[in-house]
Amino acid sequence: MKVKRAAKAGFCFGVKRALDMAERTVETSSAVSLGPLIHNQQVVKRLAERGIRVVNNLEEVKSEQALIIRSHGVAPLVYQRAENKGIQVVDATCPFVQKAQRLGAESAQLGRQVIVMGDKLHPEVQGILGWAGEHAIPIQTVEEAQELPFYLHLAVLAQTTQLAENFEGIVEELKLHTEDLTVHNTICNATAERQKAARQLAEEVDVMVVVGGRNSANTQKLASICAERTKTYLIETAEELENIWFQESRTSGLTAGASTPDWIIEEVYKKMSEMNEEEMDMTSWDKSFQELHLGARVSGKVVKITNDEIFVDIGWKSEGVIPIKELVVTRKTRLEDLPSIGDEITAVVLRVENEAGYTVLSKQQADEEKAEERLRKLAESKEEIQAKVVEIVKGGLVVDVGVRGFVPASQVQLGYVEDLNQFLGQTLRLRMIEFNPSKRKVVLSQKIILAEEQVIKRRNLLETLKEGDVVTGVVRRMADFGVFVDIGGMDGLLHVSDIAYARIKHPSEVLKIGDEVEVQVLKFEQKTRRLSLGLKQLKVSPWIQAAEKYPVGSLVQGIVVRIATFGAFIQLEDGIDGLVHISQLADHRVNKVEEVLKVGERVNARVLECKPEEKRISLSIRKVIFDAAQTEDVLALASQSEGEPVTIGDALGNTNFTEKSEE
């Protein structure tokens, strides 16, 4: 087997600079690093031996210690707090990261909404967000970009280790969310070159080995790129290499992440090269055991089952054993679902003979090898499959795709999933987004399929939607000023003033998230894709019958709902308010409305004017007072003239009078 190295691999400029600065610092003073200096536990261990301890917060730093800021960088607040505590700071932030921080800060100062493409949990992204201000938004996928609203001014930049093609896709989507987009391509050239070299080498070899920290973002991306082209294994040290990986392989490739030192790369290269000779020795050894060797596929019957192991008769001098835990796809697998005595099992040999003399077998590996080709094709074709949810775990769902598949919570559906338990036992529509057989890693997504369908619906809506259309949607988000309704691929704003004819203070008084509503398209701007919706417009306006219900001169009753300097608004019914001008509040001069009325008070008023076409009713409390006073005068006059008690009705019916002047 020939071993080839990638043209670009190992430490990048930023990481090497950070290590050099750390080693120079520890020569003259005690030092600590805020978080691991790089994502490589072997290097971190060596640094610890040199005296550079890792701390997670400034409270752990002593005043006499130097604080090393790692190449990922930090937010401005960290520098301020360190200065306040009198801590010496050695800033080893990568210059490329510093550039991204500076551009983020400048964009925010110019009033632009800053979008940072990258893993929001990654320390580099968290640091950039700190510089870009509290309103900066991290996203990682085109689907997340599609969920963003429209902004007047946008600026986008990227985590330095992101893939260029992914960044370009997000940029294209963001162009639909603003008329003013500033693009800062902050992806490190060294990262792009390393990824390009790994991609080219992976296309030439049978097996790729990627060396680096498993928690390193750039190393994970290298492994992902290589896995798309050939069988790939991600390791941290040479000790993890397995002979079985290279069986039937003529050439193998080797690359390394930016956090991998040269000495680890050399150890891996040396061991891979030595495996050529080991394979030749294994071949001669295997001749006497053709039927049973490392990696061989064997079949046999279950002859014994204990709490920990299943024993299988494989026709060898001793039985084969399979750990029970290896057969448990989920933690909730029942014992009755496991193989029974007499069942035929196919497994792969992990060890020909253990300390107890048994052959160690793996049924899981046999199942995975059987499913690997099918899963690999699915990963390449992106074909949709269906799988049942068999377990709920931290961060997502476990599905059965022949092997244990994982659906992250963020990939279950388009919106946020509050309770994953609702999906247990359900069959999901899925697409493979990551497949790494060497790590037994199968990651799937239903969200991608739903997002694609949403894009199609959205495109159809854009082509057919027009003002006046009545559509059905679901309330997705709520704010003080209204709710956002998903009408099938597109969100529209249902303003609080268009929810009901009655005055409401908050949308939650009428709607809740998840409600299905029928709304009318009030306004739709094709260019900006801004969509305004109405709910009350589909209901009969109370003003239609206002002229009949509130004729001029009629006596009405209502509640004071709002007070202004010029008068008070009286709610007569839901959706209809009448105005009592300050001059019509009393039979005397009123300087302030609050002197005679308060919100919530029930009052009687006389209709002075009713104009439904203008949605206006003018009321008078003064008129009611005047009428009441005149009624008393009439009653008194009638009693005096007749000499007997009379009713108000009698008095008004039998007496003619002229209304007094209101002056």
XYZ file of C-alpha atoms in Angstrom:
663
model
C 0.000 0.000 0.000
C 1.322 3.400 -1.002
C 0.857 6.303 1.435
C 0.416 9.816 -0.011
C 0.464 13.076 1.932
C -1.690 16.089 1.142
C 0.240 19.071 -0.243
C -1.163 21.306 2.535
C -1.638 19.876 6.031
C -0.964 20.631 9.685
C -0.440 23.869 11.541
C -1.718 27.022 9.899
C -0.056 30.397 10.372
C -2.442 31.497 13.129
C -2.045 28.353 15.244
C 1.742 28.272 14.895
C 1.903 31.952 15.860
C -0.225 31.315 18.957
C 1.982 28.414 20.101
C 5.165 30.409 19.540
C 3.780 33.312 21.585
C 2.703 30.929 24.363
C 6.110 29.273 24.583
C 7.906 32.633 24.663
C 5.565 33.845 27.403
C 6.030 30.845 29.685
C 9.824 31.286 29.497
C 9.596 34.541 31.465
C 6.408 34.245 33.546
C 3.651 31.961 34.753
C 0.902 31.726 32.132
C -2.579 30.355 31.561
C -4.718 30.120 28.426
C -8.373 31.083 28.323
C -9.764 27.811 26.992
C -7.566 25.236 25.188
C -5.001 27.114 23.102
C -5.830 24.891 20.115
C -8.261 21.995 19.569
C -5.698 19.231 20.041
C -5.555 17.478 23.393
C -2.046 16.139 22.785
C -0.675 19.644 22.227
C -2.647 20.983 25.197
C -1.132 18.239 27.344
C 2.391 19.187 26.224
C 1.688 22.845 26.992
C 0.461 21.855 30.456
C 3.747 20.074 31.017
C 5.489 23.352 30.113
C 3.393 25.136 32.731
C 0.564 26.617 30.626
C -2.629 25.698 32.433
C -6.088 25.962 30.826
C -8.698 28.128 32.607
C -12.324 28.636 31.669
C -12.926 32.086 33.162
C -11.015 35.100 34.460
C -11.846 34.274 38.088
C -9.307 31.438 37.872
C -6.464 33.763 36.782
C -4.064 35.091 39.404
C -2.745 38.631 39.144
C 0.840 37.462 38.632
C -0.106 35.184 35.725
C -0.128 36.152 32.052
C -3.407 35.427 30.255
C -2.964 34.025 26.734
C -5.860 34.695 24.361
C -6.024 31.753 21.967
C -6.038 32.052 18.184
C -9.864 31.881 18.099
C -10.062 35.284 19.779
C -12.523 36.593 22.378
C -15.145 39.320 22.765
C -14.105 42.884 23.832
C -15.637 42.323 27.267
C -12.882 39.820 28.109
C -10.169 42.435 27.500
C -12.044 44.983 29.604
C -12.491 42.602 32.526
C -8.854 41.496 32.360
C -7.728 45.141 32.416
C -9.979 45.871 35.390
C -8.381 42.978 37.287
C -4.876 44.066 36.341
C -4.160 40.883 34.376
C -1.420 40.910 31.733
C -2.891 39.835 28.374
C -0.935 38.070 25.639
C -3.152 38.357 22.586
C -2.526 35.382 20.277
C -5.679 35.932 18.227
C -5.117 34.892 14.618
C -4.736 37.979 12.369
C -7.408 36.591 10.043
C -9.804 36.303 12.982
C -8.901 39.839 14.097
C -9.831 41.066 10.631
C -13.249 39.410 10.922
C -13.723 40.973 14.381
C -12.819 44.428 13.056
C -15.157 44.143 10.052
C -17.982 42.983 12.306
C -17.496 45.939 14.641
C -17.273 48.461 11.774
C -20.407 47.089 10.109
C -22.364 47.351 13.360
C -21.181 50.943 13.891
C -22.446 51.817 10.390
C -25.917 50.640 11.407
C -25.883 47.401 9.420
C -27.455 44.185 10.644
C -24.462 41.838 10.975
C -24.813 38.152 9.991
C -21.983 35.794 11.018
C -21.860 32.479 9.151
C -20.474 29.739 11.371
C -21.080 27.456 14.343
C -22.581 29.725 17.005
C -21.080 27.526 19.758
C -17.550 27.816 18.348
C -15.325 30.203 20.362
C -14.235 32.068 17.212
C -17.843 32.826 16.265
C -18.715 33.808 19.840
C -15.796 36.237 19.840
C -16.819 37.810 16.499
C -20.394 38.189 17.749
C -19.050 40.047 20.766
C -17.329 42.565 18.489
C -20.329 42.863 16.163
C -22.708 43.847 18.961
C -25.704 42.329 20.714
C -27.880 42.388 17.587
C -25.498 40.288 15.448
C -27.022 36.994 14.258
C -25.122 33.686 13.786
C -26.326 31.272 11.088
C -24.812 28.151 9.571
C -27.144 27.039 6.790
C -29.107 28.447 3.878
C -32.268 27.273 5.639
C -31.477 29.525 8.594
C -30.843 32.410 6.205
C -34.250 31.849 4.614
C -35.926 32.421 7.975
C -34.443 35.915 8.345
C -36.734 38.923 7.798
C -36.031 41.834 5.445
C -33.402 44.394 6.541
C -32.572 47.785 5.091
C -28.819 47.223 5.452
C -27.051 43.877 5.837
C -23.427 42.836 6.294
C -22.289 39.193 6.251
C -18.967 37.613 7.192
C -17.802 34.076 7.921
C -15.965 31.968 10.443
C -12.462 31.603 8.978
C -12.752 27.805 8.612
C -16.072 27.718 6.728
C -16.462 26.174 3.276
C -16.437 28.768 0.500
C -19.289 27.130 -1.421
C -21.503 27.186 1.684
C -20.728 30.867 2.236
C -21.607 31.669 -1.383
C -24.971 29.933 -1.009
C -25.830 31.962 2.075
C -24.753 35.199 0.363
C -27.130 34.477 -2.532
C -30.009 33.905 -0.111
C -29.239 37.080 1.879
C -29.517 39.127 -1.317
C -33.240 38.364 -1.138
C -33.471 39.851 2.363
C -32.081 43.325 1.678
C -31.413 45.876 -1.020
C -28.050 46.772 0.534
C -25.778 43.784 1.240
C -22.105 44.142 2.190
C -20.140 40.882 1.828
C -16.928 40.344 3.803
C -15.297 37.075 2.710
C -13.303 36.342 5.871
C -12.590 32.674 5.080
C -8.877 32.018 5.601
C -6.952 31.252 2.405
C -4.903 28.635 4.245
C -8.110 26.845 5.211
C -9.374 26.880 1.627
C -6.019 25.584 0.321
C -5.930 22.789 2.899
C -9.480 21.742 1.987
C -8.677 21.848 -1.732
C -5.570 19.668 -1.260
C -7.521 17.165 0.846
C -10.303 17.035 -1.755
C -7.852 16.351 -4.583
C -5.998 13.642 -2.654
C -9.217 11.913 -1.554
C -10.186 11.511 -5.214
C -6.912 9.669 -5.914
C -6.726 7.145 -3.046
C -8.739 4.208 -1.687
C -8.637 5.313 1.962
C -8.078 8.709 3.629
C -6.810 9.302 7.152
C -7.479 12.740 8.656
C -5.443 13.583 11.747
C -6.582 16.194 14.245
C -8.673 16.996 17.281
C -12.189 15.566 17.069
C -13.524 18.810 18.526
C -11.704 20.908 15.924
C -14.075 22.523 13.408
C -11.546 22.669 10.574
C -10.514 19.032 11.118
C -14.146 17.917 11.048
C -14.658 19.787 7.774
C -11.599 18.083 6.247
C -12.987 14.685 7.241
C -16.389 15.598 5.803
C -14.844 16.690 2.481
C -12.800 13.490 2.196
C -15.709 11.242 3.235
C -17.711 12.522 0.279
C -15.088 11.034 -2.050
C -13.656 7.927 -0.379
C -13.585 5.860 2.799
C -12.286 8.182 5.502
C -11.121 7.798 9.115
C -10.644 10.637 11.602
C -8.021 9.988 14.286
C -6.103 11.998 16.855
C -3.018 9.783 17.264
C -1.206 6.943 15.478
C -2.394 4.487 18.152
C -5.902 4.654 16.693
C -4.885 3.239 13.302
C -6.327 -0.212 12.497
C -4.930 -2.704 9.980
C -8.425 -3.693 8.883
C -9.014 -0.188 7.465
C -6.442 -0.737 4.723
C -7.277 -4.274 3.626
C -7.660 -4.430 -0.160
C -6.391 -0.834 -0.443
C -3.590 -0.046 -2.897
C -3.180 3.610 -1.919
C -4.018 5.636 1.154
C -3.949 9.373 1.783
C -2.964 11.415 4.820
C -3.962 14.962 5.732
C -4.211 16.910 8.974
C -6.172 19.794 10.476
C -4.742 23.178 11.360
C -4.424 22.143 15.014
C -2.256 19.076 14.318
C 1.507 19.360 15.054
C 4.137 17.926 12.718
C 5.306 15.316 15.214
C 1.853 13.674 15.332
C 1.592 13.719 11.530
C 4.997 12.037 11.284
C 3.999 9.324 13.773
C 0.848 8.552 11.791
C 2.708 8.527 8.470
C 5.374 6.200 9.857
C 2.836 3.727 11.261
C 0.785 3.725 8.041
C 3.940 2.978 6.075
C 4.901 0.156 8.449
C 1.472 -1.408 7.994
C 2.581 -2.528 4.524
C 4.973 -4.970 6.140
C 2.469 -5.971 8.842
C -0.099 -6.846 6.177
C 2.401 -9.185 4.522
C 3.051 -10.912 7.865
C -0.683 -11.218 8.522
C -1.185 -12.855 5.127
C 1.214 -15.700 5.942
C -0.341 -16.102 9.421
C -3.862 -16.206 8.036
C -3.083 -19.134 5.693
C -3.492 -21.601 8.546
C -6.746 -19.937 9.665
C -8.494 -19.095 6.433
C -11.904 -19.693 7.983
C -11.306 -17.416 10.981
C -9.260 -14.220 10.995
C -9.512 -10.589 11.979
C -12.334 -8.980 10.033
C -13.723 -12.295 8.748
C -17.500 -12.588 8.396
C -18.793 -15.711 10.157
C -22.191 -17.244 10.847
C -23.378 -19.418 13.689
C -26.210 -20.321 16.039
C -26.869 -18.771 19.417
C -26.203 -21.436 22.051
C -26.157 -19.471 25.291
C -27.295 -16.068 26.592
C -26.156 -14.390 29.825
C -26.801 -10.919 31.216
C -23.640 -9.637 29.544
C -22.920 -11.819 26.503
C -24.393 -13.952 23.740
C -22.472 -17.135 22.871
C -22.475 -18.298 19.246
C -21.347 -21.662 17.869
C -19.178 -20.744 14.850
C -17.608 -24.166 14.334
C -14.336 -23.137 15.993
C -12.438 -24.691 18.879
C -14.271 -22.267 21.145
C -17.484 -20.292 20.881
C -17.771 -16.724 19.745
C -19.072 -14.070 22.150
C -21.033 -10.893 21.407
C -21.487 -8.330 24.209
C -25.189 -7.744 24.915
C -24.648 -3.979 24.912
C -23.373 -4.225 21.320
C -26.772 -5.549 20.190
C -28.740 -2.795 21.900
C -29.607 -0.204 19.285
C -31.302 1.948 21.921
C -31.206 2.074 25.696
C -34.864 1.019 25.718
C -34.339 -2.186 23.746
C -36.082 -5.055 25.540
C -34.331 -8.386 26.184
C -37.153 -10.219 24.364
C -36.237 -8.230 21.240
C -32.690 -9.663 21.276
C -31.688 -12.916 19.488
C -32.907 -16.162 21.071
C -31.154 -19.507 21.499
C -31.112 -21.273 18.150
C -31.199 -18.071 16.084
C -28.707 -17.786 13.220
C -26.372 -14.785 13.528
C -23.834 -13.274 11.132
C -20.997 -11.339 12.747
C -17.502 -9.992 12.124
C -14.416 -11.218 14.008
C -12.888 -8.512 16.195
C -10.434 -10.755 18.047
C -9.614 -14.350 17.144
C -9.125 -15.237 20.802
C -9.453 -13.212 24.015
C -7.980 -13.920 27.450
C -10.725 -16.455 28.166
C -10.157 -18.262 24.866
C -13.326 -17.036 23.143
C -13.550 -15.390 19.723
C -14.855 -11.828 20.092
C -17.534 -11.019 17.494
C -19.446 -7.946 16.414
C -22.939 -8.279 14.996
C -23.237 -4.517 14.834
C -20.226 -4.264 12.543
C -21.611 -7.001 10.301
C -24.934 -5.175 10.089
C -23.161 -1.896 9.400
C -21.009 -3.404 6.665
C -24.146 -4.837 5.076
C -25.886 -1.474 5.301
C -22.798 0.599 4.483
C -23.050 0.322 0.717
C -26.740 1.201 0.761
C -26.131 4.140 3.093
C -23.165 5.335 1.058
C -25.334 5.443 -2.067
C -28.000 7.336 -0.138
C -25.389 9.827 1.039
C -24.319 10.422 -2.563
C -27.758 10.442 -4.178
C -29.453 12.443 -1.377
C -32.444 10.168 -1.917
C -35.265 10.499 0.591
C -35.808 7.557 2.943
C -38.217 6.813 5.770
C -37.208 5.624 9.223
C -38.919 5.087 12.556
C -37.923 6.995 15.685
C -36.856 4.398 18.273
C -35.431 6.595 21.028
C -35.247 10.154 22.324
C -31.733 11.190 23.382
C -30.093 14.415 24.447
C -30.024 16.721 21.459
C -32.120 14.698 19.056
C -33.748 11.457 17.907
C -32.424 7.951 17.231
C -33.873 6.283 14.123
C -33.465 2.789 12.733
C -31.916 2.822 9.236
C -30.428 -0.651 9.533
C -27.932 0.906 11.918
C -28.304 3.547 14.598
C -29.056 6.856 12.885
C -29.209 10.249 14.568
C -31.492 13.183 13.749
C -30.370 16.359 15.610
C -33.177 18.343 17.216
C -32.370 21.224 14.862
C -32.999 18.942 11.865
C -36.383 17.503 12.852
C -38.618 20.265 11.483
C -38.484 23.852 10.252
C -39.307 25.514 13.547
C -38.012 25.011 17.075
C -38.997 21.679 18.627
C -39.959 22.151 22.252
C -40.782 18.512 23.059
C -38.986 15.735 21.169
C -41.031 13.021 22.880
C -43.921 13.659 20.507
C -41.900 12.013 17.699
C -41.246 8.688 19.482
C -42.616 5.875 17.317
C -43.258 8.180 14.360
C -41.880 7.535 10.885
C -39.889 10.485 9.546
C -38.975 11.502 6.001
C -35.193 11.767 6.022
C -32.134 12.568 3.970
C -28.533 11.705 4.828
C -26.437 14.760 5.719
C -23.398 13.011 7.209
C -22.128 9.483 6.812
C -18.904 8.319 8.448
C -18.752 4.508 8.633
C -15.419 4.550 10.453
C -17.041 6.404 13.353
C -20.385 4.607 12.947
C -21.881 8.024 12.405
C -25.098 8.399 10.426
C -26.710 11.827 10.689
C -30.011 12.538 8.955
C -32.346 15.461 8.459
C -36.051 15.854 7.868
C -35.764 19.645 7.981
C -33.859 19.737 4.667
C -36.731 18.002 2.850
C -39.324 20.267 4.452
C -37.221 23.338 3.641
C -36.963 22.355 -0.030
C -40.720 21.879 -0.197
C -41.154 25.246 1.487
C -38.953 26.860 -1.178
C -41.156 25.359 -3.908
C -44.302 26.563 -2.151
C -42.702 29.945 -1.678
C -41.822 30.157 -5.379
C -45.362 29.221 -6.338
C -46.715 31.830 -3.961
C -44.457 34.497 -5.434
C -45.804 33.699 -8.893
C -49.501 33.568 -7.995
C -50.086 35.608 -4.827
C -51.950 38.893 -5.246
C -53.624 41.454 -3.049
C -57.129 40.461 -1.974
C -56.408 36.709 -1.924
C -57.700 34.759 1.067
C -55.154 32.209 2.319
C -54.742 29.855 5.267
C -51.665 30.046 7.471
C -50.188 29.146 10.849
C -49.073 31.612 13.519
C -45.301 31.074 13.890
C -43.988 34.084 15.850
C -45.494 36.800 18.012
C -44.405 40.334 18.835
C -45.989 43.363 20.504
C -46.837 44.865 17.115
C -48.382 41.730 15.584
C -47.824 38.103 14.583
C -45.981 36.428 11.702
C -48.130 33.926 9.822
C -46.635 31.172 7.650
C -48.885 30.832 4.617
C -46.948 27.909 3.182
C -43.355 28.849 2.463
C -43.616 32.557 3.238
C -44.150 34.595 6.392
C -46.510 37.557 6.386
C -47.089 40.172 9.064
C -50.540 40.339 10.617
C -50.404 43.701 12.373
C -52.143 44.034 15.730
C -54.446 46.676 14.230
C -55.635 44.192 11.577
C -56.437 41.327 13.949
C -59.813 42.557 15.199
C -62.105 45.554 14.960
C -61.999 45.820 18.739
C -58.997 47.547 20.264
C -56.479 44.997 21.612
C -53.238 45.707 23.447
C -51.379 42.533 22.478
C -51.938 39.819 19.808
C -51.975 37.131 22.532
C -55.432 38.369 23.558
C -56.795 36.803 20.361
C -54.158 34.415 18.947
C -51.501 31.998 20.096
C -48.508 30.383 18.365
C -49.604 27.350 16.353
C -53.095 28.673 15.588
C -54.338 28.068 12.054
C -55.990 31.204 10.693
C -57.646 32.341 7.483
C -56.321 35.752 6.455
C -56.550 38.169 3.562
C -53.588 39.548 1.609
C -53.677 43.307 2.185
C -50.402 44.229 0.513
C -47.716 42.254 -1.286
C -44.490 43.760 -2.622
C -42.872 41.403 -5.131
C -39.484 43.111 -4.992
C -39.013 43.083 -1.221
C -41.306 40.088 -0.637
C -42.937 42.057 2.147
C -46.369 40.649 2.890
C -49.113 42.303 4.959
C -52.099 40.262 6.097
C -55.462 41.014 7.645
C -57.797 38.963 9.825
C -60.544 41.442 10.680
C -61.036 42.204 6.982
C -62.735 38.811 6.608
C -65.326 39.705 9.236
C -68.348 42.009 8.943
C -67.415 45.517 9.996
C -69.543 46.813 12.881
C -69.654 50.157 11.077
C -71.992 48.765 8.402
C -75.008 48.982 10.703
C -73.739 51.898 12.763
C -76.092 54.426 11.150
C -79.103 52.317 12.104
C -77.902 51.485 15.594
C -76.639 54.959 16.485
C -78.852 57.580 14.793
C -78.337 61.255 15.572
C -80.098 62.176 18.801
C -80.154 58.643 20.235
C -79.049 57.991 23.799
C -76.162 55.509 24.061
C -74.072 53.947 26.812
C -70.380 53.025 26.665
C -67.069 52.693 28.498
C -64.252 55.240 28.498
C -61.322 53.461 26.805
C -58.916 56.299 26.026
C -58.377 59.899 27.091
C -56.743 62.579 24.935
C -56.163 66.283 25.451
C -59.080 67.115 23.164
C -61.598 64.641 24.586
C -62.415 61.050 25.504
C -63.082 57.941 23.398
C -66.107 55.879 24.423
C -66.377 52.251 23.307
C -69.959 51.584 22.258
C -69.241 48.009 21.101
C -66.288 45.973 19.801
C -64.783 47.981 16.964
C -66.800 51.178 17.420
C -65.526 54.067 19.518
C -67.234 57.455 19.736
C -65.488 60.734 20.589
C -66.754 63.109 23.252
C -65.035 66.412 22.580
C -63.801 68.256 25.664
C -66.459 70.926 25.016
C -69.205 68.269 25.304
C -68.061 66.692 28.569
C -70.099 68.794 31.038
C -72.409 71.758 31.453
C -69.465 73.858 32.611
C -66.005 74.653 31.260
C -63.578 71.700 31.519
C -59.835 72.400 31.461
C -58.661 68.765 31.552
C -60.604 65.673 30.531
C -59.332 63.842 33.626
C -61.280 66.261 35.806
C -64.588 64.632 34.853
C -63.777 61.192 33.364
C -61.446 58.263 33.930
C -60.649 55.172 31.841
C -63.042 52.307 32.573
C -65.924 54.527 33.630
C -69.360 53.753 32.149
C -71.190 56.832 30.818
C -74.342 57.884 28.953
C -74.073 60.143 25.916
C -76.175 61.593 23.135
C -75.220 60.987 19.467
C -74.468 64.328 17.795
C -73.100 62.958 14.512
C -72.736 59.510 12.930
C -70.610 59.072 9.795
C -69.985 55.314 9.210
C -68.135 55.988 5.930
C -65.540 57.940 7.934
C -65.792 55.573 10.920
C -66.628 58.508 13.138
C -69.286 59.088 15.800
C -69.455 62.311 17.789
C -71.015 62.111 21.248
C -72.120 64.559 23.920
C -72.404 64.026 27.667
C -73.306 67.701 28.060
C -76.443 67.074 26.001
C -77.543 64.292 28.351
C -77.043 66.567 31.350
C -79.012 69.308 29.618
C -81.856 66.930 28.749
C -82.032 65.633 32.312
C -82.128 69.144 33.731
C -84.883 70.184 31.344
C -86.902 67.087 32.210
C -86.791 68.054 35.880
C -88.018 71.566 34.996
C -90.913 70.157 32.981
C -91.880 67.781 35.777
C -91.880 70.572 38.344
C -93.939 72.885 36.079
C -96.533 70.190 35.374
C -96.925 69.368 39.050
C -97.548 73.008 39.928
C -100.109 73.535 37.162
C -102.135 70.363 37.754
C -101.884 70.311 41.524
C -101.310 66.526 41.485
C -98.169 64.370 41.169
C -97.362 63.449 37.570
C -94.811 61.151 35.906
C -91.935 62.324 33.747
C -93.599 60.710 30.763
C -96.816 62.525 31.410
C -95.013 65.786 31.848
C -93.014 65.448 28.641
C -96.063 64.245 26.743
C -98.374 67.032 27.778
C -96.072 70.000 27.892
C -94.608 71.971 25.037
C -91.318 73.720 25.679
C -88.409 75.189 23.855
C -84.849 73.948 24.527
C -82.796 76.403 26.508
C -79.768 77.951 24.981
C -76.611 75.943 25.742
C -74.581 79.086 26.162
